[in-house]
Amino acid sequence: MNVCFNGYGENVLTFETNGEIAAGDPVMITGNGVVQKANGDFCGICVSVRNGFASVQLDGFARVGYSVLPEVGFCKLSAEAGKIKADNSNGREFLVVDVDTAAQTAGIIL
């Protein structure tokens, strides 16, 4: 791809963690100021973890791994096993701006 969307509208907040989370994982809120690896709807993407706290990107462009190929354009997505997946039944709508099938990643606008 000849263009880069990194940095677009990135907003990151710090949350306590509940369970194991790694950078790149979609996360969901499970309590007051607490997130865990998402299974279903997700609110953002973990960008780093340290000492029981996770920095979570809640807005802007993010590159994430996928398990079920999403389509470019507005696509319903949910999370499963640390990745996003196309999910027309239960997903929330996000804008998918690019898909790299070789790396199994997608660029999405949160």
N, CA, C and O atoms as a Tinker XYZ file with bonds, in Angstrom:
   440  protein
     1  N      0.846000   -1.174000    0.000000    73     2
     2  CA     0.000000    0.000000    0.000000    64     1     3
     3  C      0.888000    1.232000    0.000000    63     2     4     5
     4  O      1.939000    1.242000    0.640000    81     3
     5  N      0.477000    2.255000   -0.704000    73     3     6
     6  CA     1.292000    3.454000   -0.874000    64     5     7
     7  C      0.968000    4.578000    0.090000    63     6     8     9
     8  O      1.637000    5.611000    0.067000    81     7
     9  N     -0.022000    4.412000    0.924000    73     7    10
    10  CA    -0.373000    5.448000    1.899000    64     9    11
    11  C     -0.333000    4.855000    3.295000    63    10    12    13
    12  O     -0.416000    3.640000    3.474000    81    11
    13  N     -0.205000    5.734000    4.283000    73    11    14
    14  CA    -0.140000    5.294000    5.672000    64    13    15
    15  C     -1.187000    6.050000    6.486000    63    14    16    17
    16  O     -1.308000    7.270000    6.368000    81    15
    17  N     -1.938000    5.330000    7.308000    73    15    18
    18  CA    -2.975000    5.944000    8.127000    64    17    19
    19  C     -2.561000    6.065000    9.588000    63    18    20    21
    20  O     -3.338000    6.562000   10.403000    81    19
    21  N     -1.345000    5.618000    9.940000    73    19    22
    22  CA    -0.888000    5.674000   11.330000    64    21    23
    23  C     -0.984000    7.089000   11.879000    63    22    24    25
    24  O     -0.669000    8.059000   11.190000    81    23
    25  N     -1.419000    7.192000   13.118000    73    23    26
    26  CA    -1.519000    8.476000   13.793000    64    25    27
    27  C     -2.865000    9.151000   13.658000    63    26    28    29
    28  O     -3.136000   10.115000   14.374000    81    27
    29  N     -3.722000    8.675000   12.759000    73    27    30
    30  CA    -5.023000    9.328000   12.561000    64    29    31
    31  C     -5.872000    9.218000   13.813000    63    30    32    33
    32  O     -6.257000    8.113000   14.195000    81    31
    33  N     -6.174000   10.328000   14.458000    73    31    34
    34  CA    -7.125000   10.394000   15.564000    64    33    35
    35  C     -6.866000    9.440000   16.704000    63    34    36    37
    36  O     -7.810000    9.039000   17.385000    81    35
    37  N     -5.622000    9.060000   16.940000    73    35    38
    38  CA    -5.347000    8.081000   17.993000    64    37    39
    39  C     -5.614000    8.670000   19.373000    63    38    40    41
    40  O     -5.078000    9.721000   19.723000    81    39
    41  N     -6.437000    7.993000   20.141000    73    39    42
    42  CA    -6.708000    8.339000   21.532000    64    41    43
    43  C     -6.473000    7.092000   22.360000    63    42    44    45
    44  O     -7.060000    6.043000   22.096000    81    43
    45  N     -5.610000    7.208000   23.367000    73    43    46
    46  CA    -5.228000    6.059000   24.179000    64    45    47
    47  C     -5.504000    6.365000   25.648000    63    46    48    49
    48  O     -5.145000    7.435000   26.141000    81    47
    49  N     -6.140000    5.431000   26.343000    73    47    50
    50  CA    -6.398000    5.537000   27.778000    64    49    51
    51  C     -5.742000    4.366000   28.496000    63    50    52    53
    52  O     -5.494000    3.320000   27.896000    81    51
    53  N     -5.465000    4.546000   29.777000    73    51    54
    54  CA    -4.878000    3.486000   30.586000    64    53    55
    55  C     -5.952000    2.843000   31.452000    63    54    56    57
    56  O     -6.735000    3.533000   32.105000    81    55
    57  N     -5.980000    1.512000   31.448000    73    55    58
    58  CA    -6.929000    0.723000   32.229000    64    57    59
    59  C     -6.169000   -0.299000   33.056000    63    58    60    61
    60  O     -5.044000   -0.665000   32.715000    81    59
    61  N     -6.773000   -0.762000   34.137000    73    59    62
    62  CA    -6.268000   -1.941000   34.833000    64    61    63
    63  C     -6.607000   -3.151000   33.979000    63    62    64    65
    64  O     -7.549000   -3.113000   33.187000    81    63
    65  N     -5.838000   -4.230000   34.139000    73    63    66
    66  CA    -6.099000   -5.432000   33.359000    64    65    67
    67  C     -6.757000   -6.512000   34.212000    63    66    68    69
    68  O     -6.523000   -6.613000   35.417000    81    67
    69  N     -7.576000   -7.303000   33.558000    73    67    70
    70  CA    -8.224000   -8.454000   34.172000    64    69    71
    71  C     -7.862000   -9.645000   33.291000    63    70    72    73
    72  O     -8.473000   -9.854000   32.244000    81    71
    73  N     -6.879000  -10.418000   33.710000    73    71    74
    74  CA    -6.423000  -11.532000   32.889000    64    73    75
    75  C     -5.284000  -11.120000   31.989000    63    74    76    77
    76  O     -4.814000   -9.984000   32.035000    81    75
    77  N     -4.847000  -12.055000   31.169000    73    75    78
    78  CA    -3.704000  -11.821000   30.300000    64    77    79
    79  C     -4.112000  -11.070000   29.045000    63    78    80    81
    80  O     -5.038000  -11.474000   28.341000    81    79
    81  N     -3.416000   -9.977000   28.770000    73    79    82
    82  CA    -3.633000   -9.158000   27.584000    64    81    83
    83  C     -2.274000   -8.881000   26.965000    63    82    84    85
    84  O     -1.286000   -8.708000   27.678000    81    83
    85  N     -2.223000   -8.841000   25.646000    73    83    86
    86  CA    -0.988000   -8.512000   24.945000    64    85    87
    87  C     -1.251000   -7.372000   23.963000    63    86    88    89
    88  O     -2.385000   -7.153000   23.536000    81    87
    89  N     -0.195000   -6.658000   23.615000    73    87    90
    90  CA    -0.319000   -5.612000   22.603000    64    89    91
    91  C     -0.910000   -6.211000   21.335000    63    90    92    93
    92  O     -0.506000   -7.287000   20.892000    81    91
    93  N     -1.869000   -5.502000   20.759000    73    91    94
    94  CA    -2.547000   -5.965000   19.550000    64    93    95
    95  C     -3.862000   -6.665000   19.803000    63    94    96    97
    96  O     -4.637000   -6.880000   18.871000    81    95
    97  N     -4.131000   -7.029000   21.064000    73    95    98
    98  CA    -5.386000   -7.711000   21.389000    64    97    99
    99  C     -6.558000   -6.732000   21.399000    63    98   100   101
   100  O     -6.437000   -5.640000   21.954000    81    99
   101  N     -7.688000   -7.102000   20.797000    73    99   102
   102  CA    -8.916000   -6.344000   21.016000    64   101   103
   103  C     -9.343000   -6.553000   22.471000    63   102   104   105
   104  O     -9.229000   -7.661000   22.994000    81   103
   105  N     -9.831000   -5.500000   23.126000    73   103   106
   106  CA   -10.218000   -5.600000   24.534000    64   105   107
   107  C    -11.642000   -5.114000   24.750000    63   106   108   109
   108  O    -12.204000   -4.378000   23.939000    81   107
   109  N    -12.212000   -5.554000   25.882000    73   107   110
   110  CA   -13.547000   -5.107000   26.287000    64   109   111
   111  C    -13.482000   -4.680000   27.747000    63   110   112   113
   112  O    -12.654000   -5.174000   28.512000    81   111
   113  N    -14.358000   -3.761000   28.123000    73   111   114
   114  CA   -14.423000   -3.280000   29.500000    64   113   115
   115  C    -15.203000   -4.279000   30.330000    63   114   116   117
   116  O    -16.290000   -4.705000   29.940000    81   115
   117  N    -14.639000   -4.662000   31.496000    73   115   118
   118  CA   -15.286000   -5.655000   32.355000    64   117   119
   119  C    -15.657000   -5.101000   33.720000    63   118   120   121
   120  O    -16.306000   -5.789000   34.508000    81   119
   121  N    -15.262000   -3.879000   34.013000    73   119   122
   122  CA   -15.563000   -3.258000   35.298000    64   121   123
   123  C    -15.115000   -1.820000   35.268000    63   122   124   125
   124  O    -14.695000   -1.319000   34.225000    81   123
   125  N    -15.200000   -1.148000   36.401000    73   123   126
   126  CA   -14.791000    0.250000   36.482000    64   125   127
   127  C    -13.305000    0.396000   36.179000    63   126   128   129
   128  O    -12.463000    0.049000   37.007000    81   127
   129  N    -12.984000    0.905000   35.003000    73   127   130
   130  CA   -11.599000    1.119000   34.619000    64   129   131
   131  C    -10.804000   -0.146000   34.398000    63   130   132   133
   132  O     -9.578000   -0.127000   34.509000    81   131
   133  N    -11.479000   -1.262000   34.084000    73   131   134
   134  CA   -10.820000   -2.556000   33.922000    64   133   135
   135  C    -11.163000   -3.142000   32.552000    63   134   136   137
   136  O    -12.317000   -3.110000   32.125000    81   135
   137  N    -10.131000   -3.685000   31.858000    73   135   138
   138  CA   -10.337000   -4.337000   30.564000    64   137   139
   139  C     -9.757000   -5.743000   30.580000    63   138   140   141
   140  O     -8.901000   -6.080000   31.399000    81   139
   141  N    -10.253000   -6.553000   29.647000    73   139   142
   142  CA    -9.690000   -7.884000   29.416000    64   141   143
   143  C     -9.749000   -8.166000   27.930000    63   142   144   145
   144  O    -10.406000   -7.450000   27.175000    81   143
   145  N     -9.051000   -9.225000   27.512000    73   143   146
   146  CA    -9.082000   -9.640000   26.108000    64   145   147
   147  C    -10.535000   -9.889000   25.723000    63   146   148   149
   148  O    -11.262000  -10.585000   26.432000    81   147
   149  N    -10.951000   -9.319000   24.603000    73   147   150
   150  CA   -12.352000   -9.393000   24.188000    64   149   151
   151  C    -12.706000  -10.727000   23.566000    63   150   152   153
   152  O    -11.893000  -11.366000   22.898000    81   151
   153  N    -13.937000  -11.126000   23.803000    73   151   154
   154  CA   -14.560000  -12.251000   23.139000    64   153   155
   155  C    -15.956000  -11.787000   22.785000    63   154   156   157
   156  O    -16.870000  -11.893000   23.602000    81   155
   157  N    -16.135000  -11.272000   21.574000    73   155   158
   158  CA   -17.382000  -10.642000   21.163000    64   157   159
   159  C    -17.116000   -9.181000   20.861000    63   158   160   161
   160  O    -16.138000   -8.855000   20.188000    81   159
   161  N    -17.978000   -8.293000   21.353000    73   159   162
   162  CA   -17.779000   -6.861000   21.133000    64   161   163
   163  C    -16.484000   -6.395000   21.770000    63   162   164   165
   164  O    -16.089000   -6.889000   22.826000    81   163
   165  N    -15.821000   -5.441000   21.126000    73   163   166
   166  CA   -14.599000   -4.869000   21.686000    64   165   167
   167  C    -14.678000   -3.353000   21.618000    63   166   168   169
   168  O    -15.337000   -2.786000   20.747000    81   167
   169  N    -13.982000   -2.700000   22.570000    73   167   170
   170  CA   -14.012000   -1.236000   22.636000    64   169   171
   171  C    -12.760000   -0.608000   22.072000    63   170   172   173
   172  O    -12.776000    0.569000   21.712000    81   171
   173  N    -11.667000   -1.361000   21.982000    73   171   174
   174  CA   -10.417000   -0.810000   21.490000    64   173   175
   175  C     -9.365000   -1.887000   21.351000    63   174   176   177
   176  O     -9.636000   -3.078000   21.505000    81   175
   177  N     -8.142000   -1.434000   21.052000    73   175   178
   178  CA    -7.018000   -2.328000   20.819000    64   177   179
   179  C     -5.918000   -2.005000   21.824000    63   178   180   181
   180  O     -5.533000   -0.846000   21.980000    81   179
   181  N     -5.418000   -3.026000   22.501000    73   179   182
   182  CA    -4.330000   -2.840000   23.455000    64   181   183
   183  C     -3.058000   -2.462000   22.694000    63   182   184   185
   184  O     -2.683000   -3.134000   21.733000    81   183
   185  N     -2.394000   -1.378000   23.128000    73   183   186
   186  CA    -1.143000   -0.987000   22.479000    64   185   187
   187  C      0.077000   -1.322000   23.333000    63   186   188   189
   188  O      1.183000   -1.438000   22.806000    81   187
   189  N     -0.110000   -1.482000   24.655000    73   187   190
   190  CA     0.991000   -1.914000   25.521000    64   189   191
   191  C      0.435000   -2.344000   26.873000    63   190   192   193
   192  O     -0.661000   -1.950000   27.269000    81   191
   193  N      1.227000   -3.168000   27.574000    73   191   194
   194  CA     0.848000   -3.654000   28.906000    64   193   195
   195  C      2.076000   -3.575000   29.801000    63   194   196   197
   196  O      3.185000   -3.912000   29.386000    81   195
   197  N      1.863000   -3.121000   31.044000    73   195   198
   198  CA     2.961000   -3.082000   32.015000    64   197   199
   199  C      2.410000   -3.031000   33.427000    63   198   200   201
   200  O      1.552000   -2.204000   33.740000    81   199
   201  N      2.902000   -3.912000   34.273000    73   199   202
   202  CA     2.573000   -3.916000   35.704000    64   201   203
   203  C      1.072000   -3.922000   35.990000    63   202   204   205
   204  O      0.607000   -3.222000   36.889000    81   203
   205  N      0.321000   -4.703000   35.233000    73   203   206
   206  CA    -1.112000   -4.820000   35.475000    64   205   207
   207  C     -1.958000   -3.702000   34.894000    63   206   208   209
   208  O     -3.140000   -3.586000   35.217000    81   207
   209  N     -1.363000   -2.878000   34.038000    73   207   210
   210  CA    -2.092000   -1.802000   33.368000    64   209   211
   211  C     -1.919000   -1.921000   31.865000    63   210   212   213
   212  O     -0.852000   -2.306000   31.384000    81   211
   213  N     -2.969000   -1.592000   31.125000    73   211   214
   214  CA    -2.936000   -1.661000   29.667000    64   213   215
   215  C     -3.253000   -0.294000   29.082000    63   214   216   217
   216  O     -4.184000    0.381000   29.521000    81   215
   217  N     -2.473000    0.106000   28.090000    73   215   218
   218  CA    -2.791000    1.289000   27.293000    64   217   219
   219  C     -3.671000    0.800000   26.151000    63   218   220   221
   220  O     -3.286000   -0.090000   25.393000    81   219
   221  N     -4.855000    1.391000   26.035000    73   219   222
   222  CA    -5.843000    0.922000   25.063000    64   221   223
   223  C     -6.207000    2.054000   24.112000    63   222   224   225
   224  O     -6.640000    3.126000   24.535000    81   223
   225  N     -6.023000    1.797000   22.823000    73   223   226
   226  CA    -6.415000    2.762000   21.805000    64   225   227
   227  C     -7.912000    2.634000   21.580000    63   226   228   229
   228  O     -8.406000    1.565000   21.220000    81   227
   229  N     -8.637000    3.741000   21.795000    73   227   230
   230  CA   -10.093000    3.737000   21.683000    64   229   231
   231  C    -10.602000    4.426000   20.424000    63   230   232   233
   232  O    -11.789000    4.350000   20.109000    81   231
   233  N     -9.721000    5.089000   19.713000    73   231   234
   234  CA   -10.143000    5.870000   18.555000    64   233   235
   235  C     -8.995000    5.908000   17.553000    63   234   236   237
   236  O     -7.838000    5.703000   17.919000    81   235
   237  N     -9.314000    6.169000   16.301000    73   235   238
   238  CA    -8.299000    6.327000   15.272000    64   237   239
   239  C     -8.014000    5.053000   14.518000    63   238   240   241
   240  O     -8.759000    4.077000   14.603000    81   239
   241  N     -6.908000    5.077000   13.769000    73   239   242
   242  CA    -6.505000    3.954000   12.927000    64   241   243
   243  C     -5.740000    2.922000   13.754000    63   242   244   245
   244  O     -4.882000    3.282000   14.560000    81   243
   245  N     -6.049000    1.646000   13.554000    73   243   246
   246  CA    -5.320000    0.562000   14.216000    64   245   247
   247  C     -5.147000   -0.597000   13.236000    63   246   248   249
   248  O     -6.044000   -0.894000   12.446000    81   247
   249  N     -3.985000   -1.249000   13.295000    73   247   250
   250  CA    -3.743000   -2.448000   12.495000    64   249   251
   251  C     -3.864000   -3.644000   13.424000    63   250   252   253
   252  O     -3.183000   -3.712000   14.448000    81   251
   253  N     -4.731000   -4.590000   13.069000    73   251   254
   254  CA    -5.008000   -5.733000   13.941000    64   253   255
   255  C     -5.037000   -7.029000   13.139000    63   254   256   257
   256  O     -5.330000   -7.034000   11.943000    81   255
   257  N     -4.727000   -8.125000   13.827000    73   255   258
   258  CA    -4.822000   -9.438000   13.208000    64   257   259
   259  C     -6.278000   -9.851000   13.081000    63   258   260   261
   260  O     -7.124000   -9.428000   13.869000    81   259
   261  N     -6.566000  -10.678000   12.085000    73   259   262
   262  CA    -7.937000  -11.172000   11.928000    64   261   263
   263  C     -7.944000  -12.692000   11.800000    63   262   264   265
   264  O     -6.972000  -13.305000   11.359000    81   263
   265  N     -9.071000  -13.280000   12.202000    73   263   266
   266  CA    -9.255000  -14.724000   12.050000    64   265   267
   267  C    -10.249000  -15.054000   10.935000    63   266   268   269
   268  O    -10.146000  -16.107000   10.304000    81   267
   269  N    -11.204000  -14.165000   10.692000    73   267   270
   270  CA   -12.156000  -14.309000    9.583000    64   269   271
   271  C    -12.035000  -13.045000    8.745000    63   270   272   273
   272  O    -12.250000  -11.944000    9.251000    81   271
   273  N    -11.697000  -13.193000    7.478000    73   271   274
   274  CA   -11.396000  -12.093000    6.566000    64   273   275
   275  C    -12.503000  -11.034000    6.537000    63   274   276   277
   276  O    -13.637000  -11.336000    6.164000    81   275
   277  N    -12.178000   -9.785000    6.934000    73   275   278
   278  CA   -13.149000   -8.704000    6.804000    64   277   279
   279  C    -13.069000   -8.093000    5.402000    63   278   280   281
   280  O    -12.054000   -8.222000    4.718000    81   279
   281  N    -14.133000   -7.439000    4.990000    73   279   282
   282  CA   -14.149000   -6.754000    3.706000    64   281   283
   283  C    -13.760000   -5.301000    3.909000    63   282   284   285
   284  O    -13.996000   -4.733000    4.975000    81   283
   285  N    -13.165000   -4.701000    2.891000    73   283   286
   286  CA   -12.850000   -3.282000    2.927000    64   285   287
   287  C    -14.155000   -2.500000    2.846000    63   286   288   289
   288  O    -15.068000   -2.877000    2.110000    81   287
   289  N    -14.240000   -1.417000    3.600000    73   287   290
   290  CA   -15.453000   -0.617000    3.699000    64   289   291
   291  C    -16.054000   -0.824000    5.074000    63   290   292   293
   292  O    -15.388000   -1.345000    5.968000    81   291
   293  N    -17.286000   -0.430000    5.253000    73   291   294
   294  CA   -17.930000   -0.643000    6.548000    64   293   295
   295  C    -18.254000   -2.124000    6.696000    63   294   296   297
   296  O    -18.888000   -2.728000    5.830000    81   295
   297  N    -17.810000   -2.690000    7.803000    73   295   298
   298  CA   -17.916000   -4.134000    8.021000    64   297   299
   299  C    -18.212000   -4.377000    9.495000    63   298   300   301
   300  O    -17.643000   -3.714000   10.363000    81   299
   301  N    -19.102000   -5.328000    9.781000    73   299   302
   302  CA   -19.382000   -5.688000   11.174000    64   301   303
   303  C    -18.285000   -6.618000   11.671000    63   302   304   305
   304  O    -17.984000   -7.635000   11.046000    81   303
   305  N    -17.683000   -6.247000   12.826000    73   303   306
   306  CA   -16.569000   -6.989000   13.392000    64   305   307
   307  C    -16.827000   -7.325000   14.850000    63   306   308   309
   308  O    -17.504000   -6.583000   15.561000    81   307
   309  N    -16.286000   -8.443000   15.284000    73   307   310
   310  CA   -16.236000   -8.796000   16.702000    64   309   311
   311  C    -14.847000   -9.381000   16.959000    63   310   312   313
   312  O    -14.028000   -9.470000   16.044000    81   311
   313  N    -14.585000   -9.778000   18.204000    73   311   314
   314  CA   -13.267000  -10.288000   18.574000    64   313   315
   315  C    -13.360000  -11.728000   19.044000    63   314   316   317
   316  O    -14.380000  -12.175000   19.570000    81   315
   317  N    -12.248000  -12.445000   18.835000    73   315   318
   318  CA   -12.169000  -13.843000   19.256000    64   317   319
   319  C    -10.697000  -14.236000   19.305000    63   318   320   321
   320  O     -9.973000  -14.055000   18.326000    81   319
   321  N    -10.258000  -14.767000   20.427000    73   319   322
   322  CA    -8.895000  -15.293000   20.587000    64   321   323
   323  C     -7.817000  -14.278000   20.219000    63   322   324   325
   324  O     -6.822000  -14.632000   19.586000    81   323
   325  N     -8.011000  -13.009000   20.613000    73   323   326
   326  CA    -6.999000  -11.990000   20.389000    64   325   327
   327  C     -6.967000  -11.400000   18.995000    63   326   328   329
   328  O     -6.037000  -10.672000   18.651000    81   327
   329  N     -7.979000  -11.708000   18.183000    73   327   330
   330  CA    -8.046000  -11.178000   16.822000    64   329   331
   331  C     -9.456000  -10.687000   16.545000    63   330   332   333
   332  O    -10.396000  -11.011000   17.271000    81   331
   333  N     -9.589000   -9.897000   15.481000    73   331   334
   334  CA   -10.925000   -9.497000   15.041000    64   333   335
   335  C    -11.407000  -10.505000   14.012000    63   334   336   337
   336  O    -10.627000  -11.286000   13.467000    81   335
   337  N    -12.708000  -10.472000   13.758000    73   335   338
   338  CA   -13.265000  -11.322000   12.707000    64   337   339
   339  C    -14.496000  -10.639000   12.134000    63   338   340   341
   340  O    -15.203000   -9.915000   12.835000    81   339
   341  N    -14.743000  -10.878000   10.851000    73   339   342
   342  CA   -15.981000  -10.425000   10.243000    64   341   343
   343  C    -17.118000  -11.179000   10.909000    63   342   344   345
   344  O    -17.067000  -12.402000   11.041000    81   343
   345  N    -18.152000  -10.444000   11.333000    73   343   346
   346  CA   -19.242000  -11.066000   12.094000    64   345   347
   347  C    -20.541000  -10.317000   11.819000    63   346   348   349
   348  O    -20.916000   -9.415000   12.569000    81   347
   349  N    -21.226000  -10.696000   10.740000    73   347   350
   350  CA   -22.456000  -10.005000   10.356000    64   349   351
   351  C    -23.599000  -10.230000   11.333000    63   350   352   353
   352  O    -24.549000   -9.448000   11.354000    81   351
   353  N    -23.529000  -11.286000   12.145000    73   351   354
   354  CA   -24.613000  -11.583000   13.085000    64   353   355
   355  C    -24.514000  -10.777000   14.374000    63   354   356   357
   356  O    -25.512000  -10.228000   14.842000    81   355
   357  N    -23.301000  -10.701000   14.958000    73   355   358
   358  CA   -23.162000  -10.109000   16.286000    64   357   359
   359  C    -22.186000   -8.943000   16.357000    63   358   360   361
   360  O    -22.011000   -8.361000   17.428000    81   359
   361  N    -21.547000   -8.586000   15.253000    73   359   362
   362  CA   -20.508000   -7.566000   15.290000    64   361   363
   363  C    -21.027000   -6.146000   15.289000    63   362   364   365
   364  O    -22.191000   -5.877000   14.994000    81   363
   365  N    -20.101000   -5.229000   15.636000    73   363   366
   366  CA   -20.332000   -3.787000   15.528000    64   365   367
   367  C    -19.696000   -3.309000   14.238000    63   366   368   369
   368  O    -18.731000   -3.909000   13.765000    81   367
   369  N    -20.216000   -2.247000   13.666000    73   367   370
   370  CA   -19.713000   -1.761000   12.398000    64   369   371
   371  C    -18.479000   -0.873000   12.588000    63   370   372   373
   372  O    -18.484000    0.056000   13.395000    81   371
   373  N    -17.428000   -1.177000   11.830000    73   371   374
   374  CA   -16.187000   -0.402000   11.799000    64   373   375
   375  C    -15.842000   -0.149000   10.335000    63   374   376   377
   376  O    -16.327000   -0.849000    9.446000    81   375
   377  N    -15.001000    0.854000   10.090000    73   375   378
   378  CA   -14.515000    1.119000    8.742000    64   377   379
   379  C    -13.191000    0.386000    8.552000    63   378   380   381
   380  O    -12.208000    0.691000    9.228000    81   379
   381  N    -13.165000   -0.578000    7.635000    73   379   382
   382  CA   -11.949000   -1.317000    7.292000    64   381   383
   383  C    -11.344000   -0.613000    6.083000    63   382   384   385
   384  O    -11.961000   -0.566000    5.019000    81   383
   385  N    -10.125000   -0.056000    6.242000    73   383   386
   386  CA    -9.519000    0.723000    5.160000    64   385   387
   387  C     -8.552000   -0.093000    4.312000    63   386   388   389
   388  O     -8.280000    0.275000    3.169000    81   387
   389  N     -8.026000   -1.192000    4.846000    73   387   390
   390  CA    -7.191000   -2.081000    4.041000    64   389   391
   391  C     -7.106000   -3.442000    4.707000    63   390   392   393
   392  O     -7.291000   -3.578000    5.916000    81   391
   393  N     -6.817000   -4.455000    3.881000    73   391   394
   394  CA    -6.653000   -5.828000    4.360000    64   393   395
   395  C     -5.388000   -6.392000    3.730000    63   394   396   397
   396  O     -5.208000   -6.315000    2.515000    81   395
   397  N     -4.503000   -6.963000    4.561000    73   395   398
   398  CA    -3.283000   -7.608000    4.090000    64   397   399
   399  C     -3.462000   -9.110000    4.312000    63   398   400   401
   400  O     -3.266000   -9.603000    5.422000    81   399
   401  N     -3.833000   -9.831000    3.258000    73   399   402
   402  CA    -4.113000  -11.265000    3.399000    64   401   403
   403  C     -2.845000  -12.072000    3.685000    63   402   404   405
   404  O     -2.927000  -13.119000    4.328000    81   403
   405  N     -1.685000  -11.618000    3.230000    73   403   406
   406  CA    -0.433000  -12.332000    3.489000    64   405   407
   407  C     -0.091000  -12.287000    4.975000    63   406   408   409
   408  O      0.328000  -13.292000    5.549000    81   407
   409  N     -0.270000  -11.121000    5.597000    73   407   410
   410  CA     0.041000  -10.964000    7.038000    64   409   411
   411  C     -1.169000  -11.253000    7.923000    63   410   412   413
   412  O     -1.040000  -11.294000    9.146000    81   411
   413  N     -2.333000  -11.452000    7.327000    73   411   414
   414  CA    -3.597000  -11.637000    8.039000    64   413   415
   415  C     -3.857000  -10.506000    9.023000    63   414   416   417
   416  O     -4.156000  -10.732000   10.196000    81   415
   417  N     -3.733000   -9.263000    8.509000    73   415   418
   418  CA    -4.033000   -8.073000    9.300000    64   417   419
   419  C     -4.989000   -7.176000    8.530000    63   418   420   421
   420  O     -5.092000   -7.250000    7.305000    81   419
   421  N     -5.680000   -6.334000    9.273000    73   419   422
   422  CA    -6.575000   -5.361000    8.676000    64   421   423
   423  C     -6.344000   -4.011000    9.351000    63   422   424   425
   424  O     -6.089000   -3.937000   10.553000    81   423
   425  N     -6.438000   -2.956000    8.561000    73   423   426
   426  CA    -6.387000   -1.603000    9.089000    64   425   427
   427  C     -7.807000   -1.126000    9.290000    63   426   428   429
   428  O     -8.598000   -1.102000    8.347000    81   427
   429  N     -8.143000   -0.739000   10.534000    73   427   430
   430  CA    -9.512000   -0.321000   10.820000    64   429   431
   431  C     -9.507000    1.053000   11.497000    63   430   432   433
   432  O     -8.528000    1.450000   12.130000    81   431
   433  N    -10.612000    1.755000   11.346000    73   431   434
   434  CA   -10.834000    3.008000   12.066000    64   433   435
   435  C    -11.765000    2.668000   13.228000    63   434   436   437
   436  O    -12.900000    2.238000   13.022000    81   435
   437  N    -11.273000    2.867000   14.442000    73   435   438
   438  CA   -12.058000    2.559000   15.648000    64   437   439
   439  C    -13.124000    3.607000   15.867000    63   438   440
   440  O    -13.885000    3.521000   16.831000    81   439
